[in-house]
PDB file of C-alpha atoms in Angstrom:
ATOM      1  CA  UNK A   1    -147.173 -37.970   0.912  1.00 42.00           C
ATOM      2  CA  UNK A   2    -146.591 -35.174   3.415  1.00 47.00           C
ATOM      3  CA  UNK A   3    -146.362 -35.734   7.128  1.00 49.00           C
ATOM      4  CA  UNK A   4    -149.782 -34.234   7.735  1.00 53.00           C
ATOM      5  CA  UNK A   5    -151.308 -36.850   5.401  1.00 54.00           C
ATOM      6  CA  UNK A   6    -149.541 -39.826   6.945  1.00 59.00           C
ATOM      7  CA  UNK A   7    -151.948 -42.505   8.116  1.00 61.00           C
ATOM      8  CA  UNK A   8    -151.455 -44.349  11.408  1.00 65.00           C
ATOM      9  CA  UNK A   9    -149.786 -47.756  11.131  1.00 73.00           C
ATOM     10  CA  UNK A  10    -152.582 -49.392  13.095  1.00 87.00           C
ATOM     11  CA  UNK A  11    -156.257 -48.490  13.337  1.00 94.00           C
ATOM     12  CA  UNK A  12    -159.191 -49.603  15.429  1.00 96.00           C
ATOM     13  CA  UNK A  13    -161.240 -52.657  14.543  1.00 96.00           C
ATOM     14  CA  UNK A  14    -164.507 -53.325  16.418  1.00 97.00           C
ATOM     15  CA  UNK A  15    -166.274 -56.689  16.211  1.00 98.00           C
ATOM     16  CA  UNK A  16    -169.499 -57.685  17.939  1.00 98.00           C
ATOM     17  CA  UNK A  17    -171.306 -60.949  18.546  1.00 98.00           C
ATOM     18  CA  UNK A  18    -173.107 -63.043  21.143  1.00 97.00           C
ATOM     19  CA  UNK A  19    -169.822 -64.780  22.008  1.00 95.00           C
ATOM     20  CA  UNK A  20    -166.142 -64.844  21.021  1.00 93.00           C
ATOM     21  CA  UNK A  21    -166.677 -67.478  18.298  1.00 94.00           C
ATOM     22  CA  UNK A  22    -169.283 -65.516  16.320  1.00 97.00           C
ATOM     23  CA  UNK A  23    -168.150 -61.926  15.743  1.00 98.00           C
ATOM     24  CA  UNK A  24    -168.688 -59.526  12.847  1.00 97.00           C
ATOM     25  CA  UNK A  25    -167.334 -56.085  12.024  1.00 97.00           C
ATOM     26  CA  UNK A  26    -169.273 -53.198  13.515  1.00 97.00           C
ATOM     27  CA  UNK A  27    -170.145 -50.028  11.605  1.00 97.00           C
ATOM     28  CA  UNK A  28    -168.757 -47.655  14.219  1.00 98.00           C
ATOM     29  CA  UNK A  29    -170.661 -44.366  14.644  1.00 97.00           C
ATOM     30  CA  UNK A  30    -173.507 -45.515  12.382  1.00 96.00           C
ATOM     31  CA  UNK A  31    -175.676 -45.277  15.461  1.00 96.00           C
ATOM     32  CA  UNK A  32    -179.043 -45.154  13.697  1.00 95.00           C
ATOM     33  CA  UNK A  33    -178.387 -48.672  12.323  1.00 96.00           C
ATOM     34  CA  UNK A  34    -177.226 -51.069  15.067  1.00 97.00           C
ATOM     35  CA  UNK A  35    -175.753 -54.539  14.666  1.00 98.00           C
ATOM     36  CA  UNK A  36    -178.179 -57.413  15.392  1.00 98.00           C
ATOM     37  CA  UNK A  37    -177.198 -60.403  17.548  1.00 98.00           C
ATOM     38  CA  UNK A  38    -179.174 -63.560  18.260  1.00 98.00           C
ATOM     39  CA  UNK A  39    -178.631 -66.831  20.079  1.00 97.00           C
ATOM     40  CA  UNK A  40    -180.375 -69.158  22.506  1.00 97.00           C
ATOM     41  CA  UNK A  41    -179.734 -66.857  25.474  1.00 97.00           C
ATOM     42  CA  UNK A  42    -180.046 -63.279  24.224  1.00 98.00           C
ATOM     43  CA  UNK A  43    -181.324 -61.128  21.343  1.00 98.00           C
ATOM     44  CA  UNK A  44    -180.039 -57.597  20.863  1.00 98.00           C
ATOM     45  CA  UNK A  45    -179.251 -54.494  18.835  1.00 98.00           C
ATOM     46  CA  UNK A  46    -175.837 -52.966  19.586  1.00 98.00           C
ATOM     47  CA  UNK A  47    -174.082 -49.809  18.442  1.00 98.00           C
ATOM     48  CA  UNK A  48    -170.584 -48.530  19.234  1.00 97.00           C
ATOM     49  CA  UNK A  49    -169.547 -44.879  19.019  1.00 96.00           C
ATOM     50  CA  UNK A  50    -165.926 -43.724  19.076  1.00 95.00           C
ATOM     51  CA  UNK A  51    -164.669 -40.128  18.862  1.00 93.00           C
ATOM     52  CA  UNK A  52    -162.360 -39.520  15.865  1.00 93.00           C
ATOM     53  CA  UNK A  53    -162.845 -43.043  14.552  1.00 96.00           C
ATOM     54  CA  UNK A  54    -160.534 -43.727  11.601  1.00 95.00           C
ATOM     55  CA  UNK A  55    -160.593 -47.512  11.680  1.00 96.00           C
ATOM     56  CA  UNK A  56    -161.756 -50.557   9.756  1.00 95.00           C
ATOM     57  CA  UNK A  57    -165.230 -50.803   8.204  1.00 96.00           C
ATOM     58  CA  UNK A  58    -167.065 -53.920   6.932  1.00 95.00           C
ATOM     59  CA  UNK A  59    -166.937 -52.894   3.245  1.00 92.00           C
ATOM     60  CA  UNK A  60    -163.727 -50.827   3.295  1.00 92.00           C
ATOM     61  CA  UNK A  61    -165.771 -47.646   2.898  1.00 94.00           C
ATOM     62  CA  UNK A  62    -164.436 -44.453   4.539  1.00 96.00           C
ATOM     63  CA  UNK A  63    -164.934 -44.609   8.322  1.00 96.00           C
ATOM     64  CA  UNK A  64    -167.494 -42.341   9.967  1.00 97.00           C
ATOM     65  CA  UNK A  65    -165.310 -40.156  12.233  1.00 96.00           C
ATOM     66  CA  UNK A  66    -168.011 -39.008  14.644  1.00 95.00           C
ATOM     67  CA  UNK A  67    -171.739 -38.659  15.310  1.00 95.00           C
ATOM     68  CA  UNK A  68    -173.961 -35.871  16.583  1.00 94.00           C
ATOM     69  CA  UNK A  69    -174.270 -37.934  19.757  1.00 93.00           C
ATOM     70  CA  UNK A  70    -170.960 -36.535  20.995  1.00 91.00           C
ATOM     71  CA  UNK A  71    -171.706 -32.867  20.304  1.00 86.00           C
ATOM     72  CA  UNK A  72    -169.767 -30.826  22.851  1.00 76.00           C
ATOM     73  CA  UNK A  73    -169.756 -33.602  25.438  1.00 78.00           C
ATOM     74  CA  UNK A  74    -166.471 -34.835  26.849  1.00 79.00           C
ATOM     75  CA  UNK A  75    -166.908 -38.487  25.951  1.00 85.00           C
ATOM     76  CA  UNK A  76    -164.523 -40.800  24.137  1.00 88.00           C
ATOM     77  CA  UNK A  77    -166.781 -43.744  23.366  1.00 93.00           C
ATOM     78  CA  UNK A  78    -170.179 -45.268  23.997  1.00 94.00           C
ATOM     79  CA  UNK A  79    -171.631 -48.766  23.816  1.00 97.00           C
ATOM     80  CA  UNK A  80    -175.413 -48.848  23.612  1.00 97.00           C
ATOM     81  CA  UNK A  81    -177.608 -51.902  23.392  1.00 97.00           C
ATOM     82  CA  UNK A  82    -181.262 -52.832  23.184  1.00 98.00           C
ATOM     83  CA  UNK A  83    -181.808 -56.405  24.258  1.00 98.00           C
ATOM     84  CA  UNK A  84    -183.959 -59.082  25.792  1.00 98.00           C
ATOM     85  CA  UNK A  85    -183.140 -62.311  27.555  1.00 98.00           C
ATOM     86  CA  UNK A  86    -184.662 -65.587  26.390  1.00 97.00           C
ATOM     87  CA  UNK A  87    -185.162 -66.779  29.946  1.00 97.00           C
ATOM     88  CA  UNK A  88    -185.333 -64.952  33.268  1.00 98.00           C
ATOM     89  CA  UNK A  89    -181.993 -64.097  34.875  1.00 98.00           C
ATOM     90  CA  UNK A  90    -181.408 -62.853  38.399  1.00 97.00           C
ATOM     91  CA  UNK A  91    -179.977 -59.332  38.642  1.00 98.00           C
ATOM     92  CA  UNK A  92    -177.201 -60.824  40.770  1.00 97.00           C
ATOM     93  CA  UNK A  93    -176.005 -63.201  38.043  1.00 98.00           C
ATOM     94  CA  UNK A  94    -175.259 -60.908  35.074  1.00 98.00           C
ATOM     95  CA  UNK A  95    -172.199 -58.636  34.811  1.00 98.00           C
ATOM     96  CA  UNK A  96    -170.751 -56.257  32.219  1.00 97.00           C
ATOM     97  CA  UNK A  97    -167.170 -55.104  31.853  1.00 95.00           C
ATOM     98  CA  UNK A  98    -163.693 -55.746  30.488  1.00 93.00           C
ATOM     99  CA  UNK A  99    -162.315 -59.211  29.814  1.00 94.00           C
ATOM    100  CA  UNK A 100    -159.532 -61.117  28.035  1.00 93.00           C
ATOM    101  CA  UNK A 101    -159.144 -64.674  26.768  1.00 92.00           C
ATOM    102  CA  UNK A 102    -155.560 -65.025  28.036  1.00 93.00           C
ATOM    103  CA  UNK A 103    -153.326 -63.608  30.745  1.00 93.00           C
ATOM    104  CA  UNK A 104    -152.252 -59.984  30.540  1.00 92.00           C
ATOM    105  CA  UNK A 105    -149.144 -58.295  31.899  1.00 89.00           C
ATOM    106  CA  UNK A 106    -150.007 -55.778  34.595  1.00 84.00           C
ATOM    107  CA  UNK A 107    -148.106 -52.490  34.274  1.00 80.00           C
ATOM    108  CA  UNK A 108    -146.530 -50.738  37.222  1.00 77.00           C
ATOM    109  CA  UNK A 109    -149.201 -48.795  39.081  1.00 72.00           C
ATOM    110  CA  UNK A 110    -152.023 -51.141  38.057  1.00 76.00           C
ATOM    111  CA  UNK A 111    -152.909 -51.984  41.661  1.00 79.00           C
ATOM    112  CA  UNK A 112    -153.468 -48.303  42.405  1.00 75.00           C
ATOM    113  CA  UNK A 113    -155.769 -47.975  39.392  1.00 74.00           C
ATOM    114  CA  UNK A 114    -157.711 -51.078  40.468  1.00 81.00           C
ATOM    115  CA  UNK A 115    -158.152 -49.756  43.999  1.00 81.00           C
ATOM    116  CA  UNK A 116    -159.449 -46.487  42.571  1.00 76.00           C
ATOM    117  CA  UNK A 117    -161.914 -48.378  40.372  1.00 78.00           C
ATOM    118  CA  UNK A 118    -163.129 -50.398  43.368  1.00 81.00           C
ATOM    119  CA  UNK A 119    -163.655 -47.211  45.358  1.00 81.00           C
ATOM    120  CA  UNK A 120    -165.868 -45.903  42.554  1.00 81.00           C
ATOM    121  CA  UNK A 121    -167.713 -49.233  42.224  1.00 86.00           C
ATOM    122  CA  UNK A 122    -167.605 -51.447  45.342  1.00 88.00           C
ATOM    123  CA  UNK A 123    -169.425 -54.221  43.433  1.00 92.00           C
ATOM    124  CA  UNK A 124    -166.536 -54.582  40.964  1.00 91.00           C
ATOM    125  CA  UNK A 125    -165.330 -58.177  40.537  1.00 92.00           C
ATOM    126  CA  UNK A 126    -161.559 -58.067  40.070  1.00 92.00           C
ATOM    127  CA  UNK A 127    -160.087 -61.115  38.327  1.00 92.00           C
ATOM    128  CA  UNK A 128    -157.421 -59.256  36.367  1.00 90.00           C
ATOM    129  CA  UNK A 129    -154.639 -61.633  37.493  1.00 90.00           C
ATOM    130  CA  UNK A 130    -156.492 -64.807  36.451  1.00 92.00           C
ATOM    131  CA  UNK A 131    -155.640 -66.958  33.417  1.00 93.00           C
ATOM    132  CA  UNK A 132    -158.709 -65.420  31.737  1.00 93.00           C
ATOM    133  CA  UNK A 133    -158.606 -61.935  33.249  1.00 93.00           C
ATOM    134  CA  UNK A 134    -161.624 -59.717  33.761  1.00 93.00           C
ATOM    135  CA  UNK A 135    -162.929 -56.739  35.678  1.00 92.00           C
ATOM    136  CA  UNK A 136    -166.714 -56.635  35.574  1.00 95.00           C
ATOM    137  CA  UNK A 137    -169.622 -55.299  37.608  1.00 96.00           C
ATOM    138  CA  UNK A 138    -173.298 -56.183  37.903  1.00 97.00           C
ATOM    139  CA  UNK A 139    -175.064 -54.724  34.862  1.00 97.00           C
ATOM    140  CA  UNK A 140    -177.277 -52.406  36.911  1.00 97.00           C
ATOM    141  CA  UNK A 141    -174.238 -50.944  38.693  1.00 95.00           C
ATOM    142  CA  UNK A 142    -172.079 -50.593  35.616  1.00 93.00           C
ATOM    143  CA  UNK A 143    -174.424 -49.041  33.059  1.00 96.00           C
ATOM    144  CA  UNK A 144    -174.616 -45.260  32.801  1.00 94.00           C
ATOM    145  CA  UNK A 145    -178.188 -45.412  31.546  1.00 97.00           C
ATOM    146  CA  UNK A 146    -180.933 -48.011  32.034  1.00 98.00           C
ATOM    147  CA  UNK A 147    -184.272 -47.714  30.265  1.00 98.00           C
ATOM    148  CA  UNK A 148    -186.799 -50.562  30.420  1.00 97.00           C
ATOM    149  CA  UNK A 149    -189.785 -51.046  28.107  1.00 97.00           C
ATOM    150  CA  UNK A 150    -192.398 -53.742  27.587  1.00 96.00           C
ATOM    151  CA  UNK A 151    -191.740 -56.239  24.792  1.00 97.00           C
ATOM    152  CA  UNK A 152    -194.354 -56.239  22.034  1.00 94.00           C
ATOM    153  CA  UNK A 153    -193.947 -59.906  21.086  1.00 95.00           C
ATOM    154  CA  UNK A 154    -193.934 -62.689  23.720  1.00 96.00           C
ATOM    155  CA  UNK A 155    -190.640 -64.562  23.706  1.00 97.00           C
ATOM    156  CA  UNK A 156    -192.347 -67.829  22.701  1.00 96.00           C
ATOM    157  CA  UNK A 157    -193.898 -66.144  19.660  1.00 97.00           C
ATOM    158  CA  UNK A 158    -190.822 -64.613  18.032  1.00 96.00           C
ATOM    159  CA  UNK A 159    -190.121 -65.958  14.541  1.00 96.00           C
ATOM    160  CA  UNK A 160    -187.332 -68.419  13.886  1.00 95.00           C
ATOM    161  CA  UNK A 161    -184.237 -67.092  12.151  1.00 97.00           C
ATOM    162  CA  UNK A 162    -184.064 -68.329   8.495  1.00 97.00           C
ATOM    163  CA  UNK A 163    -180.794 -70.175   9.055  1.00 97.00           C
ATOM    164  CA  UNK A 164    -180.811 -71.790   5.609  1.00 96.00           C
ATOM    165  CA  UNK A 165    -180.716 -68.328   3.966  1.00 96.00           C
ATOM    166  CA  UNK A 166    -177.747 -66.955   5.908  1.00 97.00           C
ATOM    167  CA  UNK A 167    -174.261 -66.554   4.469  1.00 96.00           C
ATOM    168  CA  UNK A 168    -171.021 -65.670   6.209  1.00 97.00           C
ATOM    169  CA  UNK A 169    -169.780 -62.368   4.759  1.00 95.00           C
ATOM    170  CA  UNK A 170    -167.871 -59.304   5.917  1.00 93.00           C
ATOM    171  CA  UNK A 171    -171.174 -58.104   7.408  1.00 96.00           C
ATOM    172  CA  UNK A 172    -172.522 -61.356   8.804  1.00 98.00           C
ATOM    173  CA  UNK A 173    -171.105 -64.113  10.982  1.00 98.00           C
ATOM    174  CA  UNK A 174    -173.123 -67.146  12.026  1.00 98.00           C
ATOM    175  CA  UNK A 175    -173.296 -70.778  12.952  1.00 97.00           C
ATOM    176  CA  UNK A 176    -176.700 -72.437  13.285  1.00 95.00           C
ATOM    177  CA  UNK A 177    -178.336 -70.984  16.385  1.00 97.00           C
ATOM    178  CA  UNK A 178    -175.948 -68.051  16.724  1.00 98.00           C
ATOM    179  CA  UNK A 179    -175.879 -64.868  14.594  1.00 98.00           C
ATOM    180  CA  UNK A 180    -174.271 -61.421  14.352  1.00 98.00           C
ATOM    181  CA  UNK A 181    -175.070 -59.197  11.378  1.00 98.00           C
ATOM    182  CA  UNK A 182    -175.170 -55.573  10.242  1.00 97.00           C
ATOM    183  CA  UNK A 183    -177.625 -56.496   7.465  1.00 97.00           C
ATOM    184  CA  UNK A 184    -180.507 -58.525   8.960  1.00 98.00           C
ATOM    185  CA  UNK A 185    -182.945 -57.201   6.353  1.00 97.00           C
ATOM    186  CA  UNK A 186    -180.917 -58.901   3.606  1.00 96.00           C
ATOM    187  CA  UNK A 187    -182.072 -62.219   5.042  1.00 97.00           C
ATOM    188  CA  UNK A 188    -185.670 -61.197   5.726  1.00 96.00           C
ATOM    189  CA  UNK A 189    -185.016 -60.551   9.430  1.00 97.00           C
ATOM    190  CA  UNK A 190    -186.788 -57.589  11.025  1.00 97.00           C
ATOM    191  CA  UNK A 191    -185.116 -56.827  14.395  1.00 97.00           C
ATOM    192  CA  UNK A 192    -188.123 -54.756  15.478  1.00 96.00           C
ATOM    193  CA  UNK A 193    -190.224 -57.939  15.650  1.00 96.00           C
ATOM    194  CA  UNK A 194    -187.783 -59.524  18.112  1.00 97.00           C
ATOM    195  CA  UNK A 195    -187.083 -56.367  20.085  1.00 97.00           C
ATOM    196  CA  UNK A 196    -188.589 -52.938  19.488  1.00 95.00           C
ATOM    197  CA  UNK A 197    -188.030 -50.008  17.170  1.00 95.00           C
ATOM    198  CA  UNK A 198    -184.529 -48.546  17.447  1.00 97.00           C
ATOM    199  CA  UNK A 199    -185.179 -44.821  17.920  1.00 95.00           C
ATOM    200  CA  UNK A 200    -181.707 -43.601  18.898  1.00 94.00           C
ATOM    201  CA  UNK A 201    -178.974 -42.097  16.796  1.00 91.00           C
ATOM    202  CA  UNK A 202    -177.150 -38.811  16.524  1.00 90.00           C
ATOM    203  CA  UNK A 203    -178.362 -36.300  19.072  1.00 89.00           C
ATOM    204  CA  UNK A 204    -181.332 -38.477  20.105  1.00 91.00           C
ATOM    205  CA  UNK A 205    -179.943 -39.992  23.313  1.00 91.00           C
ATOM    206  CA  UNK A 206    -181.016 -42.772  25.625  1.00 95.00           C
ATOM    207  CA  UNK A 207    -182.523 -41.477  28.884  1.00 95.00           C
ATOM    208  CA  UNK A 208    -182.747 -43.154  32.286  1.00 97.00           C
ATOM    209  CA  UNK A 209    -186.207 -44.612  32.964  1.00 97.00           C
ATOM    210  CA  UNK A 210    -186.495 -47.548  35.366  1.00 96.00           C
ATOM    211  CA  UNK A 211    -190.285 -47.462  35.689  1.00 94.00           C
ATOM    212  CA  UNK A 212    -190.582 -51.088  34.541  1.00 95.00           C
ATOM    213  CA  UNK A 213    -187.394 -52.415  36.134  1.00 96.00           C
ATOM    214  CA  UNK A 214    -189.122 -53.825  39.208  1.00 91.00           C
ATOM    215  CA  UNK A 215    -192.060 -56.168  39.709  1.00 82.00           C
ATOM    216  CA  UNK A 216    -195.528 -54.662  39.371  1.00 75.00           C
ATOM    217  CA  UNK A 217    -196.656 -53.046  42.603  1.00 64.00           C
ATOM    218  CA  UNK A 218    -193.227 -53.239  44.245  1.00 76.00           C
ATOM    219  CA  UNK A 219    -192.134 -50.207  46.258  1.00 83.00           C
ATOM    220  CA  UNK A 220    -189.553 -48.183  44.379  1.00 88.00           C
ATOM    221  CA  UNK A 221    -186.269 -47.562  46.258  1.00 94.00           C
ATOM    222  CA  UNK A 222    -185.273 -44.643  43.986  1.00 95.00           C
ATOM    223  CA  UNK A 223    -186.751 -42.245  41.422  1.00 95.00           C
ATOM    224  CA  UNK A 224    -187.148 -43.567  37.889  1.00 96.00           C
ATOM    225  CA  UNK A 225    -184.608 -41.103  36.454  1.00 97.00           C
ATOM    226  CA  UNK A 226    -182.051 -41.144  39.277  1.00 97.00           C
ATOM    227  CA  UNK A 227    -179.175 -43.086  37.757  1.00 95.00           C
ATOM    228  CA  UNK A 228    -176.770 -42.370  40.637  1.00 95.00           C
ATOM    229  CA  UNK A 229    -179.243 -43.774  43.178  1.00 97.00           C
ATOM    230  CA  UNK A 230    -179.895 -46.800  40.964  1.00 97.00           C
ATOM    231  CA  UNK A 231    -176.201 -47.638  40.722  1.00 95.00           C
ATOM    232  CA  UNK A 232    -175.654 -47.185  44.460  1.00 95.00           C
ATOM    233  CA  UNK A 233    -178.716 -49.299  45.349  1.00 96.00           C
ATOM    234  CA  UNK A 234    -177.603 -52.270  43.246  1.00 96.00           C
ATOM    235  CA  UNK A 235    -174.069 -52.235  44.627  1.00 95.00           C
ATOM    236  CA  UNK A 236    -175.557 -54.223  47.525  1.00 95.00           C
ATOM    237  CA  UNK A 237    -176.023 -57.899  46.735  1.00 96.00           C
ATOM    238  CA  UNK A 238    -179.145 -58.185  48.885  1.00 96.00           C
ATOM    239  CA  UNK A 239    -180.845 -55.680  46.588  1.00 95.00           C
ATOM    240  CA  UNK A 240    -179.835 -57.480  43.401  1.00 96.00           C
ATOM    241  CA  UNK A 241    -181.030 -60.948  44.395  1.00 96.00           C
ATOM    242  CA  UNK A 242    -184.635 -59.779  44.871  1.00 92.00           C
ATOM    243  CA  UNK A 243    -185.416 -59.219  41.178  1.00 94.00           C
ATOM    244  CA  UNK A 244    -184.861 -60.702  37.710  1.00 96.00           C
ATOM    245  CA  UNK A 245    -184.279 -59.642  34.139  1.00 97.00           C
ATOM    246  CA  UNK A 246    -187.437 -61.057  32.542  1.00 97.00           C
ATOM    247  CA  UNK A 247    -188.275 -62.187  29.008  1.00 97.00           C
ATOM    248  CA  UNK A 248    -191.206 -59.768  28.651  1.00 97.00           C
ATOM    249  CA  UNK A 249    -188.995 -56.666  29.003  1.00 97.00           C
ATOM    250  CA  UNK A 250    -186.646 -54.876  26.617  1.00 98.00           C
ATOM    251  CA  UNK A 251    -183.525 -53.552  28.367  1.00 98.00           C
ATOM    252  CA  UNK A 252    -182.027 -50.444  26.775  1.00 98.00           C
ATOM    253  CA  UNK A 253    -178.576 -49.915  28.258  1.00 98.00           C
ATOM    254  CA  UNK A 254    -175.611 -47.639  27.669  1.00 97.00           C
ATOM    255  CA  UNK A 255    -172.050 -47.607  28.934  1.00 94.00           C
ATOM    256  CA  UNK A 256    -170.100 -44.468  28.072  1.00 88.00           C
ATOM    257  CA  UNK A 257    -166.664 -43.260  29.051  1.00 74.00           C
ATOM    258  CA  UNK A 258    -165.483 -39.696  29.437  1.00 66.00           C
ATOM    259  CA  UNK A 259    -162.130 -38.311  28.416  1.00 60.00           C
ATOM    260  CA  UNK A 260    -159.125 -39.223  30.530  1.00 59.00           C
ATOM    261  CA  UNK A 261    -160.214 -42.866  30.732  1.00 73.00           C
ATOM    262  CA  UNK A 262    -159.367 -44.764  27.524  1.00 82.00           C
ATOM    263  CA  UNK A 263    -158.808 -43.677  23.948  1.00 87.00           C
ATOM    264  CA  UNK A 264    -159.792 -46.697  21.866  1.00 91.00           C
ATOM    265  CA  UNK A 265    -158.068 -45.318  18.774  1.00 91.00           C
ATOM    266  CA  UNK A 266    -154.698 -45.644  20.503  1.00 90.00           C
ATOM    267  CA  UNK A 267    -155.341 -47.716  23.663  1.00 89.00           C
ATOM    268  CA  UNK A 268    -154.019 -44.907  25.863  1.00 88.00           C
ATOM    269  CA  UNK A 269    -155.594 -45.004  29.327  1.00 82.00           C
ATOM    270  CA  UNK A 270    -155.741 -42.604  32.240  1.00 75.00           C
ATOM    271  CA  UNK A 271    -157.037 -44.000  35.516  1.00 64.00           C
ATOM    272  CA  UNK A 272    -154.601 -43.140  38.264  1.00 62.00           C
ATOM    273  CA  UNK A 273    -151.807 -43.885  35.766  1.00 66.00           C
ATOM    274  CA  UNK A 274    -151.250 -42.683  32.188  1.00 78.00           C
ATOM    275  CA  UNK A 275    -149.975 -45.403  29.847  1.00 83.00           C
ATOM    276  CA  UNK A 276    -150.527 -47.127  26.537  1.00 85.00           C
ATOM    277  CA  UNK A 277    -151.716 -50.664  27.242  1.00 86.00           C
ATOM    278  CA  UNK A 278    -151.063 -52.367  23.881  1.00 88.00           C
ATOM    279  CA  UNK A 279    -147.816 -54.067  24.924  1.00 88.00           C
ATOM    280  CA  UNK A 280    -149.428 -55.397  28.100  1.00 89.00           C
ATOM    281  CA  UNK A 281    -152.271 -57.197  26.272  1.00 91.00           C
ATOM    282  CA  UNK A 282    -150.040 -59.907  24.804  1.00 89.00           C
ATOM    283  CA  UNK A 283    -151.481 -59.681  21.269  1.00 89.00           C
ATOM    284  CA  UNK A 284    -155.142 -60.076  22.155  1.00 93.00           C
ATOM    285  CA  UNK A 285    -158.196 -57.817  21.908  1.00 94.00           C
ATOM    286  CA  UNK A 286    -159.647 -55.770  24.705  1.00 93.00           C
ATOM    287  CA  UNK A 287    -163.193 -57.054  25.155  1.00 96.00           C
ATOM    288  CA  UNK A 288    -166.354 -55.738  26.733  1.00 96.00           C
ATOM    289  CA  UNK A 289    -168.656 -58.594  27.674  1.00 97.00           C
ATOM    290  CA  UNK A 290    -172.040 -59.209  29.229  1.00 98.00           C
ATOM    291  CA  UNK A 291    -171.995 -62.617  30.900  1.00 97.00           C
ATOM    292  CA  UNK A 292    -172.800 -64.569  34.014  1.00 97.00           C
ATOM    293  CA  UNK A 293    -170.625 -63.826  37.027  1.00 95.00           C
ATOM    294  CA  UNK A 294    -169.085 -65.657  39.980  1.00 92.00           C
ATOM    295  CA  UNK A 295    -172.480 -65.804  41.749  1.00 93.00           C
ATOM    296  CA  UNK A 296    -173.993 -67.952  38.994  1.00 95.00           C
ATOM    297  CA  UNK A 297    -173.692 -71.601  40.117  1.00 94.00           C
ATOM    298  CA  UNK A 298    -173.639 -73.255  36.678  1.00 95.00           C
ATOM    299  CA  UNK A 299    -171.462 -73.204  33.547  1.00 94.00           C
ATOM    300  CA  UNK A 300    -170.634 -69.594  32.495  1.00 93.00           C
ATOM    301  CA  UNK A 301    -172.813 -68.093  29.774  1.00 97.00           C
ATOM    302  CA  UNK A 302    -171.949 -65.154  27.539  1.00 97.00           C
ATOM    303  CA  UNK A 303    -174.608 -62.810  26.151  1.00 98.00           C
ATOM    304  CA  UNK A 304    -172.569 -60.138  24.353  1.00 98.00           C
ATOM    305  CA  UNK A 305    -168.958 -59.930  23.221  1.00 98.00           C
ATOM    306  CA  UNK A 306    -167.488 -56.686  21.856  1.00 98.00           C
ATOM    307  CA  UNK A 307    -163.843 -56.965  20.762  1.00 97.00           C
ATOM    308  CA  UNK A 308    -161.579 -53.938  20.233  1.00 96.00           C
ATOM    309  CA  UNK A 309    -158.153 -54.322  18.660  1.00 95.00           C
ATOM    310  CA  UNK A 310    -155.743 -52.354  16.513  1.00 92.00           C
ATOM    311  CA  UNK A 311    -155.094 -53.741  13.032  1.00 79.00           C
ATOM    312  CA  UNK A 312    -152.946 -52.729  10.077  1.00 73.00           C
ATOM    313  CA  UNK A 313    -154.244 -49.769   8.115  1.00 69.00           C
TER     314      UNK A 313
END
C-alpha cells in the first residue's frame, strides 16, 4: 500500500445517548436521519456532522465524509438536536458544553484559553480542574441557533416505548426506561409522534426563530431572529430565571464550531493555543452534554450525552 493510501491509526467514534450508561454509535453526517433518544427526563432526535469524517460507523459501512450542510462554510462540526423535556425546567438550570468523567491534565497555556472563552461567554461555568471536569454554559447562551415550535402531542399522551421488543445491537442501546437508537422504526417507534417531523438535512439548515420561546403575551426583549441578542440577553441570570423550558414545546437547537477551534478527526484545538489534546485526556472521551448545572438544587440530571473518542481503524 502506498503512502497516499495509508489509513490513520486511529479514527473518530461518535456515540450518543441520554446519559453515559446508554450510548450507541451515531451515523455521522447522515443528517436527514437523526438518532433517537428517550428517557424519563428528555426525548430527542440528534445528528452530528463532521467535516472529512473517516471514522467508525454502526455497521462497518464506508463513512460518509461530508454533507451538503457544510458547502463552502468554514465549519468543522455541528451538533443539532430536536427535543422536548418531560417536565418543565427553568432556563437557569440547564447547561450545554464539554465534560469528562475523570480528571484531565491541563496543558500549558490552558488558563489563557479559558480566560478567552469566558470573555466570549461570561455565563461560562468553569469546572475544568474538578475531579469530573466540565466547561458548560446555559443552553440559551451556548447554542448558535434556537428554534421553538409547538408540540403536536401533549406529553401525557405520547405512546409508551415497546420495551419488550427492543434488542441491544450495534444500532441500539437500552435499559428499561432509557433508549438510544438509529433504527426506531425497526421496533415500531415513530419519533415524529413524540417530537415533530425532522425536516433538516444537507443544505436545509436550522434557522433562528424564538417566537415561542417566551410565555404568551410576554414582551420580547429581542427580535425573533437575532441570535446575538438572544445569547447576550441570557448571559444575565436574572433574565434566565424568569422563564422555563416547557413540555408543550419542541426545542430545535444547534451548536456548531468554525475552523480554528477543534478538529474532531484529530483532536487538534486552536483557542489561544494550538495543541493536540489527546494525551491530556487521560484515555477518556471528550463529551458534549446537556445537563443540570450548579444552580439546580437537587441531584444532577443528564439529558444528552455525546461522546467523541479516537479508536483503532
